[in-house]
mmCIF file of N, CA and C in Angstrom:
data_model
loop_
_atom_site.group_PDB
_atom_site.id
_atom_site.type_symbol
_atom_site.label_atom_id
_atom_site.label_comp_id
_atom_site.label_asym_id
_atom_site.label_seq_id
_atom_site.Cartn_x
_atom_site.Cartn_y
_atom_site.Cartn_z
ATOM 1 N N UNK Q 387 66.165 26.967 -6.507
ATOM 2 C CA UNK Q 387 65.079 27.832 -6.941
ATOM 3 C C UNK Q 387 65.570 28.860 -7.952
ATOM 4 N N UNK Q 388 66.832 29.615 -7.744
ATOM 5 C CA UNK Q 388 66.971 30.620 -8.618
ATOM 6 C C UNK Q 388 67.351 29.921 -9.875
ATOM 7 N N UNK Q 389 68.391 28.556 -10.039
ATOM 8 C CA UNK Q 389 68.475 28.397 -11.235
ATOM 9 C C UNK Q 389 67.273 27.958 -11.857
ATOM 10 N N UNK Q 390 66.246 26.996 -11.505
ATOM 11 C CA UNK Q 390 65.045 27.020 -11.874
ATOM 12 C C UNK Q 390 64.490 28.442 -13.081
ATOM 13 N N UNK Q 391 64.747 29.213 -11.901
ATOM 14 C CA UNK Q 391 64.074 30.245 -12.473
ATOM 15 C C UNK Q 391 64.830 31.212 -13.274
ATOM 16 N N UNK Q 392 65.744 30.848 -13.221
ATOM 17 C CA UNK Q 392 66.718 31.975 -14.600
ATOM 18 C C UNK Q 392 66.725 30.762 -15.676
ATOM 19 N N UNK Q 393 66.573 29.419 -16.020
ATOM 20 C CA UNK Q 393 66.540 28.813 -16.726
ATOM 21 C C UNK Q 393 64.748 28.348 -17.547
ATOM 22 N N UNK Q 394 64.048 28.634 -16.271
ATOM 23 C CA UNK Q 394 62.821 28.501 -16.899
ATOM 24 C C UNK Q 394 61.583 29.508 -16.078
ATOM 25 N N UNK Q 395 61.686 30.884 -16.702
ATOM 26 C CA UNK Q 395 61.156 32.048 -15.479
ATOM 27 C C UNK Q 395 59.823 31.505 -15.171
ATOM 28 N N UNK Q 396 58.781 31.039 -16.690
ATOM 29 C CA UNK Q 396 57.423 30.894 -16.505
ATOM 30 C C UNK Q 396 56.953 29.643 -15.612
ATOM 31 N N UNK Q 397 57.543 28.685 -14.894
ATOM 32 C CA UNK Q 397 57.883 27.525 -14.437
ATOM 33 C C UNK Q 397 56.676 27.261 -13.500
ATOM 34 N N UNK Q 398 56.740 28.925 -12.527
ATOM 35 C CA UNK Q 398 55.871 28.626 -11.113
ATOM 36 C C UNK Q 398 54.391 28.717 -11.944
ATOM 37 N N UNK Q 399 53.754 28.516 -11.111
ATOM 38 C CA UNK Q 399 52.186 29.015 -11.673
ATOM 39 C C UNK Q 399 51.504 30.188 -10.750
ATOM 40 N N UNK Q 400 50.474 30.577 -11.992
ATOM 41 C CA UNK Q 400 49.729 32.107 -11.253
ATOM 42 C C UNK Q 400 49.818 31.751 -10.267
ATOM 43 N N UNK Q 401 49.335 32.947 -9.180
ATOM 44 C CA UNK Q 401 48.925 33.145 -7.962
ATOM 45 C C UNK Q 401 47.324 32.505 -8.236
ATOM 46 N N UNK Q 402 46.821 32.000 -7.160
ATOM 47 C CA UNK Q 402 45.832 30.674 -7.509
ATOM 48 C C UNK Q 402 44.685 31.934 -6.734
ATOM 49 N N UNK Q 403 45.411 33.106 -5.622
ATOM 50 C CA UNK Q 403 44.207 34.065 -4.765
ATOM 51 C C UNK Q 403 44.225 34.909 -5.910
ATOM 52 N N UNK Q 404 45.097 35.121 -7.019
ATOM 53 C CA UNK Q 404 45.046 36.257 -7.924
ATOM 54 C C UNK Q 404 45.280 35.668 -9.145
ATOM 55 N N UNK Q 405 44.536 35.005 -9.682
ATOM 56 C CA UNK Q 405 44.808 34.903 -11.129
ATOM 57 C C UNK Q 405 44.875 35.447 -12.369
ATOM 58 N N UNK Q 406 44.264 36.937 -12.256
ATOM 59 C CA UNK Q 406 44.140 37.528 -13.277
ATOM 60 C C UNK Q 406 45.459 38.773 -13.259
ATOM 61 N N UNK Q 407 46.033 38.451 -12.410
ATOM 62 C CA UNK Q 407 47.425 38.899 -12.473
ATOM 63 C C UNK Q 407 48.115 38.368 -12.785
ATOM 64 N N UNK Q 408 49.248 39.065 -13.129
ATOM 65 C CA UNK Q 408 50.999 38.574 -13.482
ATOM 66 C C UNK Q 408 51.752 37.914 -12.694
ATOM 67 N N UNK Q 409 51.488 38.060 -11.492
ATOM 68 C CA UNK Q 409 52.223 37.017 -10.298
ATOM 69 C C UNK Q 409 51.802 35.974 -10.839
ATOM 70 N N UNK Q 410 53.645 34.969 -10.266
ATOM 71 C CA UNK Q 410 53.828 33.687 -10.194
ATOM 72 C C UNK Q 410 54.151 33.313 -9.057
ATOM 73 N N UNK Q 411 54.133 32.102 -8.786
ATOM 74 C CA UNK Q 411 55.079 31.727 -7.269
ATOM 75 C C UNK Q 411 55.337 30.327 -7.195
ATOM 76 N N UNK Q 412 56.504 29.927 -6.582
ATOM 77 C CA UNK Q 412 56.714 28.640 -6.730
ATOM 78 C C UNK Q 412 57.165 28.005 -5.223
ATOM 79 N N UNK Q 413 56.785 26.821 -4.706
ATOM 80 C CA UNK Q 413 56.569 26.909 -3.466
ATOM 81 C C UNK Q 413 58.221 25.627 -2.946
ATOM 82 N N UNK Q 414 58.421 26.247 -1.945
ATOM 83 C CA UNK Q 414 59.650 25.242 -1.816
ATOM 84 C C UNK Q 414 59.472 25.080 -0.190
ATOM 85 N N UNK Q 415 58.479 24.067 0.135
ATOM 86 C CA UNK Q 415 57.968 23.916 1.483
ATOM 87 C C UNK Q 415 58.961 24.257 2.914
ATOM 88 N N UNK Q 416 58.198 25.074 3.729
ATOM 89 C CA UNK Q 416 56.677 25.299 3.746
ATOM 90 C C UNK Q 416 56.843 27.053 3.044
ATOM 91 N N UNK Q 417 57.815 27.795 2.426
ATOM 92 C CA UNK Q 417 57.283 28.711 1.932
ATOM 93 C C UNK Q 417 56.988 28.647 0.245
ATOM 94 N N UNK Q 418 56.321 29.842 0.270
ATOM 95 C CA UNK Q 418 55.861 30.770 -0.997
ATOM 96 C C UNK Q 418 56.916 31.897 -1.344
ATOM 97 N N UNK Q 419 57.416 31.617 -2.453
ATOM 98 C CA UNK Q 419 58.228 32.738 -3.212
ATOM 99 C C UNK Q 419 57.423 33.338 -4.364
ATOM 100 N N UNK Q 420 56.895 34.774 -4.477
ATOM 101 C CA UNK Q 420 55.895 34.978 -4.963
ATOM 102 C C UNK Q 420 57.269 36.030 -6.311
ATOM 103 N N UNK Q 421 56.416 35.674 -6.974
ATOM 104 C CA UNK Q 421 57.885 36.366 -8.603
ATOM 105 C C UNK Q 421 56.981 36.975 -9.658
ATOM 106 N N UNK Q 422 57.265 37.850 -10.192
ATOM 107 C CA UNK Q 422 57.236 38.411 -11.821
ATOM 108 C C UNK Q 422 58.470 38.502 -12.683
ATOM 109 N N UNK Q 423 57.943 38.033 -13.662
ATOM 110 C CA UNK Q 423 58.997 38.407 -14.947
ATOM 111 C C UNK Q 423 58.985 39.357 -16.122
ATOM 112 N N UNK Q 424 59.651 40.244 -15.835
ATOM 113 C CA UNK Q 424 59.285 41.455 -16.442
ATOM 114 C C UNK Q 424 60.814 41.920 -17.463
ATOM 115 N N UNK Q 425 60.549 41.784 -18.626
ATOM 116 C CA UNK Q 425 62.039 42.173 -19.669
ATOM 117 C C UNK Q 425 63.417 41.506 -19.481
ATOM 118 N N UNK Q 426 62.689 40.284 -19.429
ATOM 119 C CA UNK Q 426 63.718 39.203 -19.468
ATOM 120 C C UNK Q 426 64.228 38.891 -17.889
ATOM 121 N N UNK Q 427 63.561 39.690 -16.980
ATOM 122 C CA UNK Q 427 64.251 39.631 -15.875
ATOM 123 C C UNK Q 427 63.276 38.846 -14.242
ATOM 124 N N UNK Q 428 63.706 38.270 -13.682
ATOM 125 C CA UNK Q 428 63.002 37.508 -12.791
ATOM 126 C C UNK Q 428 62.882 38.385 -10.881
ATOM 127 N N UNK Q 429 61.734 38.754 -10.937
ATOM 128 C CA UNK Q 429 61.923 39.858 -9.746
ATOM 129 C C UNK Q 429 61.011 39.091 -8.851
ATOM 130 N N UNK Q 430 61.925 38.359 -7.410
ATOM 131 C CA UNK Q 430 60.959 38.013 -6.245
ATOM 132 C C UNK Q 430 60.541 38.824 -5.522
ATOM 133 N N UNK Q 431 59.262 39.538 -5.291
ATOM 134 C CA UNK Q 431 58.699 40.274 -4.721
ATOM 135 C C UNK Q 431 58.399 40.002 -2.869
ATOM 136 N N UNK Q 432 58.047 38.400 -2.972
ATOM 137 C CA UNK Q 432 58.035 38.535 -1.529
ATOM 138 C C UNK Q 432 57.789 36.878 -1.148
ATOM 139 N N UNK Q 433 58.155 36.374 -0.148
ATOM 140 C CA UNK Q 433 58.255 35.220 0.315
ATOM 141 C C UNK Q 433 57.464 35.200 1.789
ATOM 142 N N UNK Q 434 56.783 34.375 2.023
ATOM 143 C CA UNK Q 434 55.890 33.728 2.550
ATOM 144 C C UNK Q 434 55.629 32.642 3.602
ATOM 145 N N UNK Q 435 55.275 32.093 4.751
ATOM 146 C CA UNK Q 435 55.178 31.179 5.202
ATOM 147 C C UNK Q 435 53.889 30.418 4.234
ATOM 148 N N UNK Q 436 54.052 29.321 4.160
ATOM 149 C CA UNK Q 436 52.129 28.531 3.108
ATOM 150 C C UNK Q 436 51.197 28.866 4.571
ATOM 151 N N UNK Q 437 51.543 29.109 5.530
ATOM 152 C CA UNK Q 437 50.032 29.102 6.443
ATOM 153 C C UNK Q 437 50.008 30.600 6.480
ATOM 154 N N UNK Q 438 50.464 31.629 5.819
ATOM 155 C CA UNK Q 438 49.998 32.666 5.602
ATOM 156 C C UNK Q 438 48.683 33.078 4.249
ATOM 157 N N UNK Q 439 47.927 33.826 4.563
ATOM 158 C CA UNK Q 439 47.609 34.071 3.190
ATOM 159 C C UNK Q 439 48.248 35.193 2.890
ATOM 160 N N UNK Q 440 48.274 35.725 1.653
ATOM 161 C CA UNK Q 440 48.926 36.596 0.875
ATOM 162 C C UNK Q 440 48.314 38.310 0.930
ATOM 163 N N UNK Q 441 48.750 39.128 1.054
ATOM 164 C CA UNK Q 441 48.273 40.282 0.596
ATOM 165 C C UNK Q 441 47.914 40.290 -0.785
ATOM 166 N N UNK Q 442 47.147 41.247 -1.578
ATOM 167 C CA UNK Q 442 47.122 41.677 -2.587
ATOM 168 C C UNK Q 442 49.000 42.092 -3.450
ATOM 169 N N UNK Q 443 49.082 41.481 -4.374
ATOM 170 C CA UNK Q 443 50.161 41.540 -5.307
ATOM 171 C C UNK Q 443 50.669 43.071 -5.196
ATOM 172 N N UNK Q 444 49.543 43.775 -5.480
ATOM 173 C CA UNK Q 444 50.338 45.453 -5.518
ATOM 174 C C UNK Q 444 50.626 45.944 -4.439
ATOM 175 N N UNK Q 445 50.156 45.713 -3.247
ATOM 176 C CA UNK Q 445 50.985 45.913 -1.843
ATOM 177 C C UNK Q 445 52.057 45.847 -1.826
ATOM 178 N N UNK Q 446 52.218 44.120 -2.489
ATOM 179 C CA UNK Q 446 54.070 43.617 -1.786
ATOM 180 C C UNK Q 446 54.873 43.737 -3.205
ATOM 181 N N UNK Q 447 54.724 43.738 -4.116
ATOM 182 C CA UNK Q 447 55.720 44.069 -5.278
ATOM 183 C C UNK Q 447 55.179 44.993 -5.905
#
């Protein structure tokens, strides 16, 4: 997952409950690694079980 993502940050896709945000997340069963990329830099905000739903983005990062 991390080289994934230091090699290709934009990779995961939006948050599908928040799309009009900047969250990404990329899922590596059964969790959710929820990420932004902000100045070149790749920040995981918060990880997930998939049978969870998510808080709101500005809660957890």
């Amino acid at each position: 997952l991390l080289t994934r993502l230091k090699k290709f940050p934009e990779s995961g896709r939006p948050l599908p409950e928040f799309p009009e945000l900047s969250f990404r997340e990329v899922i590596v069963s059964p969790y959710r690694f929820f990420y932004k990329v902000k100045d070149n830099n790749v920040w995981i905000v918060a990880v997930w079980h998939g049978a969870q739903l998510p808080d709101e983005p500005e809660k957890i990062g």
